[in-house]
Coordinates of C-alpha atoms and ligand atoms in Angstrom, one line a residue:
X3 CA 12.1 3.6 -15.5
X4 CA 13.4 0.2 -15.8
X5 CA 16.4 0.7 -13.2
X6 CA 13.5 3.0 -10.7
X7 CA 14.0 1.1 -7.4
X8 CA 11.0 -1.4 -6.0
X9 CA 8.4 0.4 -4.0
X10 CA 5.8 -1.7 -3.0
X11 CA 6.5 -5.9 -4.5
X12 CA 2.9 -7.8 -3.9
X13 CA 4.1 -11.1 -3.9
X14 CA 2.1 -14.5 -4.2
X15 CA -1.2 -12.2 -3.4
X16 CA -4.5 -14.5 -3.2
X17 CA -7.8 -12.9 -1.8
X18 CA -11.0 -15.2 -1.2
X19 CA -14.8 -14.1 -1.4
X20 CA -16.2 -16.6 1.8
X21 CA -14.3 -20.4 2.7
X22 CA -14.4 -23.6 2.2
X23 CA -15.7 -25.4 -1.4
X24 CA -17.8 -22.4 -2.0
X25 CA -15.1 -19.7 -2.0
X26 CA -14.8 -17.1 -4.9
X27 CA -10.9 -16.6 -5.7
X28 CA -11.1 -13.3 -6.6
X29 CA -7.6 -12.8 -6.5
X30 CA -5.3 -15.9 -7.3
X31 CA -1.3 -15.6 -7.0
X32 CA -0.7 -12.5 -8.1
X33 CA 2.8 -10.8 -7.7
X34 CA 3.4 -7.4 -9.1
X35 CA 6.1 -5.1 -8.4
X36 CA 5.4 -1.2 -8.5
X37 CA 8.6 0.6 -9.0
X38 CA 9.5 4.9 -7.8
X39 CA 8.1 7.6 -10.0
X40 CA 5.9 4.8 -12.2
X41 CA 2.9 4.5 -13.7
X42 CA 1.7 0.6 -13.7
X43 CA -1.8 0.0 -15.3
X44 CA -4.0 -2.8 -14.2
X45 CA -6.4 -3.8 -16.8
X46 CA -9.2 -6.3 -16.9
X47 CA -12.7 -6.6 -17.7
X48 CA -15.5 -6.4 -15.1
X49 CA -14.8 -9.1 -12.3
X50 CA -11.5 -10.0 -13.0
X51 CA -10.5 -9.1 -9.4
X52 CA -8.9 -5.4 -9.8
X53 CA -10.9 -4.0 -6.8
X54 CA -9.9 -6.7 -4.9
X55 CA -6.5 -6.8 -5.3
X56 CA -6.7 -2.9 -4.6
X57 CA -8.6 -3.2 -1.5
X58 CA -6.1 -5.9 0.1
X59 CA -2.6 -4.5 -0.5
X60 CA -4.6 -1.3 1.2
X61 CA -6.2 -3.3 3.7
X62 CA -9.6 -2.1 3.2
X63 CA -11.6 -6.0 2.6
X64 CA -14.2 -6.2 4.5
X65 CA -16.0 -10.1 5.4
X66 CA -16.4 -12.1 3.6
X67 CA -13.3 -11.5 1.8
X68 CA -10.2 -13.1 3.8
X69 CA -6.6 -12.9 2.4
X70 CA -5.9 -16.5 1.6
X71 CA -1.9 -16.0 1.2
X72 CA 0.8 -13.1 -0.2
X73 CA 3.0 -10.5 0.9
X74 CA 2.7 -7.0 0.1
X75 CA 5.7 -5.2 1.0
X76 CA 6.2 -1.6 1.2
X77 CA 9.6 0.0 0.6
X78 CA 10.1 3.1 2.5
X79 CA 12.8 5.5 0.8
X80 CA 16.0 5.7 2.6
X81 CA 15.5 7.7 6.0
X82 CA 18.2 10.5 4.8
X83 CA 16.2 11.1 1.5
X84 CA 13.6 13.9 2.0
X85 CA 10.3 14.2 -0.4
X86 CA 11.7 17.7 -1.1
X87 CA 14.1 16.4 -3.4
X88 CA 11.2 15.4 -5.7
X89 CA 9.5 18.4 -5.7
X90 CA 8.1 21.4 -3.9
X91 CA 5.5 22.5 -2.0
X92 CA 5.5 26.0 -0.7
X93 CA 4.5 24.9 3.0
X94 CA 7.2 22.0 3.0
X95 CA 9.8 24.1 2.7
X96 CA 9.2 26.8 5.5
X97 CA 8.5 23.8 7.8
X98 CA 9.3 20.4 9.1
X99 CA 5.7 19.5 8.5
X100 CA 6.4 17.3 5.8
X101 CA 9.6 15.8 7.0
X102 CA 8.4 12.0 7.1
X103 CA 6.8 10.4 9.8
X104 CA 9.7 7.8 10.4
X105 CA 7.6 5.1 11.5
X106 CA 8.2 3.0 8.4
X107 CA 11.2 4.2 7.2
X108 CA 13.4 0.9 9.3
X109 CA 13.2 -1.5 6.3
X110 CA 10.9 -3.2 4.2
X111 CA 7.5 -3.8 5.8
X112 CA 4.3 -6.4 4.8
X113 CA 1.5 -3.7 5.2
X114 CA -0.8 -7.3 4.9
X115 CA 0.6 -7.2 8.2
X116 CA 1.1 -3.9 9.7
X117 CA -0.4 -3.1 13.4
X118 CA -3.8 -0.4 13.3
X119 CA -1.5 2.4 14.8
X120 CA 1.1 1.8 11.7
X121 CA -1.3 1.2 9.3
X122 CA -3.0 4.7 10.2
X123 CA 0.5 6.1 10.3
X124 CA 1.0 4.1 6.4
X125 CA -2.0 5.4 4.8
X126 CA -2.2 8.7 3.1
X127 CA 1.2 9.5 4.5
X128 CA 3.1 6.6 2.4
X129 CA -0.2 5.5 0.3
X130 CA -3.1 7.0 -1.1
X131 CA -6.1 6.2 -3.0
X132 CA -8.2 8.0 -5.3
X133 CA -11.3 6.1 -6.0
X134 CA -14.1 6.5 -8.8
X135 CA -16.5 7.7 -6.4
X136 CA -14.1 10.1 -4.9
X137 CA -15.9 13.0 -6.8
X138 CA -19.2 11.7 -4.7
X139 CA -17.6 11.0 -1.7
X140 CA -16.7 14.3 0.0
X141 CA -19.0 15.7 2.1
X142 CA -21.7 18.1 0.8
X143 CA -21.8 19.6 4.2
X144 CA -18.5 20.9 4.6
X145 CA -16.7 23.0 1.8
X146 CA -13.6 21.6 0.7
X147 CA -10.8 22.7 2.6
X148 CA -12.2 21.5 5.4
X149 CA -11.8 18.3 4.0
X150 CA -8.1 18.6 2.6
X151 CA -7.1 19.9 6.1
X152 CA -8.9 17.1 7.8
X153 CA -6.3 14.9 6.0
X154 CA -3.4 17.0 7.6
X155 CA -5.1 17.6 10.7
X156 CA -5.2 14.2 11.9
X157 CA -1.5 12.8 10.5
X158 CA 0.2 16.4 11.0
X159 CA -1.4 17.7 14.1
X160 CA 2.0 19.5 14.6
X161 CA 0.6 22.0 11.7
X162 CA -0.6 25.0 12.3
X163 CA -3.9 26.2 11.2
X164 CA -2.8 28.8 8.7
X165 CA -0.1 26.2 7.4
X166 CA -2.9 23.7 6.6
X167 CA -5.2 26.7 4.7
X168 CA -1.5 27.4 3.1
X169 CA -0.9 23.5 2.1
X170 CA -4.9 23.4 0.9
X171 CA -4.5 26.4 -1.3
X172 CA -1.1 24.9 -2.9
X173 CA -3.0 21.8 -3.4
X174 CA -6.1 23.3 -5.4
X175 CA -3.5 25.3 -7.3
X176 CA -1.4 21.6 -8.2
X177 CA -4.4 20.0 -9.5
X178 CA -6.0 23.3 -11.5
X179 CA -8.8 24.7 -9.1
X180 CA -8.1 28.5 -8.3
X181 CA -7.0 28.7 -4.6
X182 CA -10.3 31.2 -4.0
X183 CA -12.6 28.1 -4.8
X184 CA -11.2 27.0 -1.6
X185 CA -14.4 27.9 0.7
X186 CA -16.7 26.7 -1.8
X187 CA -18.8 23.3 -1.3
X188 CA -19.0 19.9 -3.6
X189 CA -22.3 21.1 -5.5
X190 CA -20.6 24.3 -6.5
X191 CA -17.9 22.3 -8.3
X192 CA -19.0 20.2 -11.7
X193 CA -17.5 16.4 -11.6
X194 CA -14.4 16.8 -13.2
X195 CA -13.4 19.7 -10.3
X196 CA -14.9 17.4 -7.4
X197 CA -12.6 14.5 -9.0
X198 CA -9.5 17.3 -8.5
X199 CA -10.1 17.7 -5.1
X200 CA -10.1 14.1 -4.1
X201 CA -6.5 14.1 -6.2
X202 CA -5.1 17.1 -4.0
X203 CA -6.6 15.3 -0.7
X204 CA -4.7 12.2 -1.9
X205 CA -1.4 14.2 -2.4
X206 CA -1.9 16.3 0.8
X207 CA 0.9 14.5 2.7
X208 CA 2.9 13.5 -0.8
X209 CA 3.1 9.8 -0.4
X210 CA 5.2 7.6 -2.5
X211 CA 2.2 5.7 -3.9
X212 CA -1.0 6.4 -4.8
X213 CA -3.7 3.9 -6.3
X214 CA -6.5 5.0 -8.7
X215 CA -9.2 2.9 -8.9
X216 CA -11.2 4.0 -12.1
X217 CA -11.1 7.7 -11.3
X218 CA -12.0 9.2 -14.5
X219 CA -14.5 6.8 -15.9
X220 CA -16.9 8.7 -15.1
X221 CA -16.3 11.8 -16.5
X222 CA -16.7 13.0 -20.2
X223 CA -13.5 12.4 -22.2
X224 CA -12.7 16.0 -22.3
X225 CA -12.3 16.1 -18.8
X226 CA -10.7 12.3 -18.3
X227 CA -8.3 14.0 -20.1
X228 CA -7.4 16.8 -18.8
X229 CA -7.3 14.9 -15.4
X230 CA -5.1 12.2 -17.4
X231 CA -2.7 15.0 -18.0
X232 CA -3.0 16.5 -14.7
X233 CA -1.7 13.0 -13.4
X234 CA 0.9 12.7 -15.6
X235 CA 2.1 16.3 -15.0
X236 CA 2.1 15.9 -10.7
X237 CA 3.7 12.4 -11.4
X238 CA 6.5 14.0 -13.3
X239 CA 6.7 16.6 -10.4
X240 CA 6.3 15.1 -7.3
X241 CA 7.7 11.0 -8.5
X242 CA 4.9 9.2 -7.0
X243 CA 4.0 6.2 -8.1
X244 CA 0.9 5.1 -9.6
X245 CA -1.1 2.0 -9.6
X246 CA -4.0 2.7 -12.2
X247 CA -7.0 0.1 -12.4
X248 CA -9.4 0.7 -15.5
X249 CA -10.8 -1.8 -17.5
X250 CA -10.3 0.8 -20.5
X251 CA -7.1 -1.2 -21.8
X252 CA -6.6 2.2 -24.7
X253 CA -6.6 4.6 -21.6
X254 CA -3.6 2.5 -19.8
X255 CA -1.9 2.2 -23.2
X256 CA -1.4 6.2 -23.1
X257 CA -0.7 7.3 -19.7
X258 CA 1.0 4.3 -18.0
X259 CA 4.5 3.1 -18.0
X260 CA 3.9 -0.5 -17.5
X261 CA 0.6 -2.7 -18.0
X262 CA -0.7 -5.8 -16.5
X263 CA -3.9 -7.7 -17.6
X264 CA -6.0 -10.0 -15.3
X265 CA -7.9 -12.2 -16.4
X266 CA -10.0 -14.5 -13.8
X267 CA -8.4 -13.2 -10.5
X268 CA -4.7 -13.9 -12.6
X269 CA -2.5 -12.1 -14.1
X270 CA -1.9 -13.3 -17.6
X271 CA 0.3 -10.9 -19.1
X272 CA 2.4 -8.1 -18.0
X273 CA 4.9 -5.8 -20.3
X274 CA 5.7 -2.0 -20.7
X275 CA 3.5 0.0 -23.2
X276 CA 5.0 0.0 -25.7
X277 CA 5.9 -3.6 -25.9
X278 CA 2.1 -4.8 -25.2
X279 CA 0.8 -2.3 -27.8
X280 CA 3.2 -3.6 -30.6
X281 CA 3.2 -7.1 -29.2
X282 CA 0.4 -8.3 -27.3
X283 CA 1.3 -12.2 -27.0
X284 CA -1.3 -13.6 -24.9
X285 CA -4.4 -13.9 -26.8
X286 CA -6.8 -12.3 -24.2
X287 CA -4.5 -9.5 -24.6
X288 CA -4.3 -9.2 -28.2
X289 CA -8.5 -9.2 -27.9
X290 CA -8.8 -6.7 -25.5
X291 CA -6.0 -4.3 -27.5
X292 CA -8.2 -4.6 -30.5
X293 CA -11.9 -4.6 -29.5
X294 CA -11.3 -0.6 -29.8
X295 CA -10.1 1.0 -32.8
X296 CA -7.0 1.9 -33.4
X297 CA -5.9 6.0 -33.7
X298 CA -2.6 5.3 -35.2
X299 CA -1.2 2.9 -37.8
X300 CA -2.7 1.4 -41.1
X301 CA -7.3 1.1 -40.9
X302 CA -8.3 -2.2 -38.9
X303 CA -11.7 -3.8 -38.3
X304 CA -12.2 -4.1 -34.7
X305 CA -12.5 -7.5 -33.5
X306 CA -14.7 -8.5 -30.2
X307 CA -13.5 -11.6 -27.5
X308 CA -16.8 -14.0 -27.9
X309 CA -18.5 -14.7 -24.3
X310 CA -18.2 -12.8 -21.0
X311 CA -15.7 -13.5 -18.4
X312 CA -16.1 -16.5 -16.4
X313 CA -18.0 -16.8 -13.1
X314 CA -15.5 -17.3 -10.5
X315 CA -17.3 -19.5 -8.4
X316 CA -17.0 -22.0 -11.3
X317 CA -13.7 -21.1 -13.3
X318 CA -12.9 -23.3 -16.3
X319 CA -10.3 -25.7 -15.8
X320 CA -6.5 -25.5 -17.0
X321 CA -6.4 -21.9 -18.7
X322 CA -9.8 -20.0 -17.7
X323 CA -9.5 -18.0 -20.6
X324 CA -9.8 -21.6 -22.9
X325 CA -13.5 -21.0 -23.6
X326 CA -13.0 -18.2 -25.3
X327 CA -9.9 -18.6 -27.4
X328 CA -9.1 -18.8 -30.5
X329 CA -6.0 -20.4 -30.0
X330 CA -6.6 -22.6 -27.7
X331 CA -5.2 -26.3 -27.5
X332 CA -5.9 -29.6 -25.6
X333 CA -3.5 -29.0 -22.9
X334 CA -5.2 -25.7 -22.1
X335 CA -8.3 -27.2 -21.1
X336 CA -6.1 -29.3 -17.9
X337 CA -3.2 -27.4 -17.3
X338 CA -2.7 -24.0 -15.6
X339 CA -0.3 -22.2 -17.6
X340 CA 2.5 -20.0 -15.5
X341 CA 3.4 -16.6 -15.6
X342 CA 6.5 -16.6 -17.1
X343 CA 9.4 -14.2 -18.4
X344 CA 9.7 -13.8 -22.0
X345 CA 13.1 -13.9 -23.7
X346 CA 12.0 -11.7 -26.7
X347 CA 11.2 -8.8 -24.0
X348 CA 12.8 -7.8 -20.8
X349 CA 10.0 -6.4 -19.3
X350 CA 7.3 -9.2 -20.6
X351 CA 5.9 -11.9 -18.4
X352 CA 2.9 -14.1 -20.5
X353 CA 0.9 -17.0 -19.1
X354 CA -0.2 -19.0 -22.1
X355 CA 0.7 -22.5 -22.7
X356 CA 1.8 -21.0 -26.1
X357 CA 4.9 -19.5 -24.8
X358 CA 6.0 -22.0 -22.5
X359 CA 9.7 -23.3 -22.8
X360 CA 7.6 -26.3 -23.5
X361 CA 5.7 -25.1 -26.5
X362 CA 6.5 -26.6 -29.8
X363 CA 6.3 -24.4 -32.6
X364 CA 6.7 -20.8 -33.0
X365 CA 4.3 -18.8 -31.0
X366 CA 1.3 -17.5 -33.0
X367 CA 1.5 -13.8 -34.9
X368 CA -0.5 -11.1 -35.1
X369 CA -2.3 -12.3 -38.5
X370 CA -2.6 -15.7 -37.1
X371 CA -4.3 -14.6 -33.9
X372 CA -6.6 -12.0 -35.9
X373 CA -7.6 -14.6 -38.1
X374 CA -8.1 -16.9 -34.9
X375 CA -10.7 -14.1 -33.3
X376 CA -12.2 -14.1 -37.0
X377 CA -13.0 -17.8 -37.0
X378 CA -14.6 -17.9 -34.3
X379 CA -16.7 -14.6 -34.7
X380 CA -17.8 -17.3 -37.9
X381 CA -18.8 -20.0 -35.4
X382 CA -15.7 -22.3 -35.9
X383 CA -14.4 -22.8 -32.8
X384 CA -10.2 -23.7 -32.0
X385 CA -11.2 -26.8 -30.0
Ligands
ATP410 P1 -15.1 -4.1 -11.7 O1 -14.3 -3.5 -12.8 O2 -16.5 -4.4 -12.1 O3 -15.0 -3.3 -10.4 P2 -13.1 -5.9 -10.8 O4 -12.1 -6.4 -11.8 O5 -12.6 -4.8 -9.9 O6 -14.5 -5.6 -11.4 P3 -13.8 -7.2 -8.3 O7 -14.8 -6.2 -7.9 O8 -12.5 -7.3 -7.6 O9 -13.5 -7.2 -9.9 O10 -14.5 -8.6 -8.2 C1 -13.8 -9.8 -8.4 C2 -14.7 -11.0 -8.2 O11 -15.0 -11.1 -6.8 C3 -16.0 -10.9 -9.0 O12 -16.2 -12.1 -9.6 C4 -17.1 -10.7 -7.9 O13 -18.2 -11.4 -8.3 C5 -16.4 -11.3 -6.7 N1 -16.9 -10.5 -5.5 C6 -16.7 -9.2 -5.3 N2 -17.2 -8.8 -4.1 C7 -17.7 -9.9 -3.6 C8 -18.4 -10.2 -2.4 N3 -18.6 -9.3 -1.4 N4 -18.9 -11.5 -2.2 C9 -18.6 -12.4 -3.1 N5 -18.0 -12.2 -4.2 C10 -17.5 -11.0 -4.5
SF4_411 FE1 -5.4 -19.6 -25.2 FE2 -4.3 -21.8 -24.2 FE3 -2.9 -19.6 -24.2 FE4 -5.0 -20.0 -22.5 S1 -3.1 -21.1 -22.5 S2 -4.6 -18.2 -23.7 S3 -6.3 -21.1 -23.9 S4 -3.6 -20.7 -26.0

């Protein structure tokens, strides 16, 4: 995935909850690029600014939020290229109906600061989201192809009706509902079928990216994971991208490509999988990796982060994670640390004073962090 080409960059992204002194920075210079066919997890406990992030790259904030600063820009694939190439759908390729809308497809575009009209041509065609609720937000009065045709009636009016009943059926079929259940309505579906349908309304016009916001957290883990696979399976199939927000850190490490953690409206650490699984360097990181136990690999006690997650109108100074450290040192308490690329891993960006280019001293191992989150589960604190 590391040479997949750039399709959305956020760059420099910072969101506000109200102005002036009393502003909450939800979301505080955050860049984070999403690249073709990907699965980039955003992790973070509650409050650390996921939704927010979500709802501004898709422009859904509502006052008092105000986008402070940042870039988000959308990288159409190259005019020539078709979706078909990626995959098929039976309608697609009997008709022009899925040929893209070209509206976006001159260059690179800021969707912070598309027009309405291309902003209602950008969403759903080009982006989609799948929300937590989605499985409680269709509407009980209308069974559910009328609601996956809705999608295609408004951004492909050129369909015909019986192509849109086609497209709905192939849609139930790609996420795992029996085309017959097409007629039926919301309450005749359990959660975990209801969830499926708002994932084959956000693929109905196959758009390069599509952002889940928590959407199986609040099914039963059977189910999260059959929908996990599902995911997986169309993302190998149709080479969508994914943004994933959960604050379930052992969910991301399965199922996504790449991981970033936020922490206070920041990102502190960003790294594939695999690299963040074996080598969590920043010490929030390493605490939210082992608050859960492990499945694989030698028996470990679980160890918890003391405190709760700081109240963003009042964010600790220098490193807002400092209170709650282990490792934590003088200059963390003053100094913001940067987000910056680690030479042990390609992939791995870290902010933590610990491995600046500044830092004296090797940065900290596993042991020493473990025995850091031990200390102060004893009362002795690093500072
Ligand atoms: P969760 O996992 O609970 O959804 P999150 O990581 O998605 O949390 P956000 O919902 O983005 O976090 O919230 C980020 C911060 O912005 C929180 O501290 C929250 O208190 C603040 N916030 C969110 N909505 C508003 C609002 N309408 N007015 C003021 N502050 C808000
Ligand atoms: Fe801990 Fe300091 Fe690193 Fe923040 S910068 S995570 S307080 S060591």
């Amino acid at each position: 995935m590391t040479g997949a080409a750039t399709v959305l960059d956020i760059r420099r992204l910072c969101v506000d909850y109200g102005v002036g002194e009393d502003a909450v920075h939800a979301v505080s210079d955050v860049s984070l690029t999403l690249r073709r066919g990907e699965i980039l997890g955003l992790a973070g406990e509650s409050g650390s600014g996921k939704s927010t992030l979500v709802f501004a790259i898709t422009r859904l904030l509502r006052p008092p939020a105000v986008i402070t600063g940042g870039e988000a820009i959308f990288f159409p694939r190259d005019a020539s290229a078709n979706k078909r190439q990626n995959g098929s759908f039976s309608v697609s390729e009997s008709s022009d109906a899925f040929i893209r809308d070209d509206a976006l497809t001159g260059g690179p575009t800021d969707i912070l600061r598309l027009s309405p009209a291309n902003l209602r041509a950008f969403r759903w065609n080009e982006l989609a989201i799948v929300f937590q609720s989605a499985m409680n937000s269709l509407n009980p009065i209308m069974p559910i192809s009328a609601q996956i045709m809705d999608v295609m009636r408004t951004h492909r009016p050129q369909m015909s009706a019986t192509e849109r009943k086609q497209r709905a059926a192939e849609l139930l079929r790609l996420v795992g509902i029996a085309p017959d259940r097409l007629g039926s309505y919301p309450h005749e579906l359990s959660g975990g079928m209801r969830q499926r349908v708002g994932i084959a309304i956000a693929l109905a016009l196959n758009p390069d990216i599509i952002i889940m916001d928590e959407p199986t957290t609040a099914l039963d883990v059977v189910m999260q994971r059959e929908i996990l696979n599902e995911i997986t399976r169309l993302r190998e199939q149709f080479n969508f991208a994914v943004l994933f927000i959960t604050h379930d850190l052992s969910l991301l490490l399965e199922i996504a490509d790449r991981v970033a953690i936020m922490y206070a409206g920041r990102i502190v650490e960003e790294g594939t999988q695999r690299d963040l699984y074996l080598h969590p360097r920043h010490p929030y990181s390493y605490g939210l990796i082992h608050s859960f136990p492990s499945l694989h690999g030698p028996r470990q006690r679980a160890i918890g982060i003391p405190g709760s997650p700081p109240d963003l109108r009042a964010v600790p100074s220098g490193c807002a994670f400092h209170p709650r450290c282990p490792l934590a040192m003088p200059v963390c308490t003053t100094a913001l640390p940067q987000l910056l690329p680690q030479p042990s891993a390609e992939q791995t960006r870290v902010a933590c004073h610990l491995y600046a280019p500044t830092a004296t001293g090797e940065p900290p191992t596993a042991d020493e962090m473990r025995a850091g989150y031990e200390a102060l589960a004893k009362g002795s604190g690093s500072l």
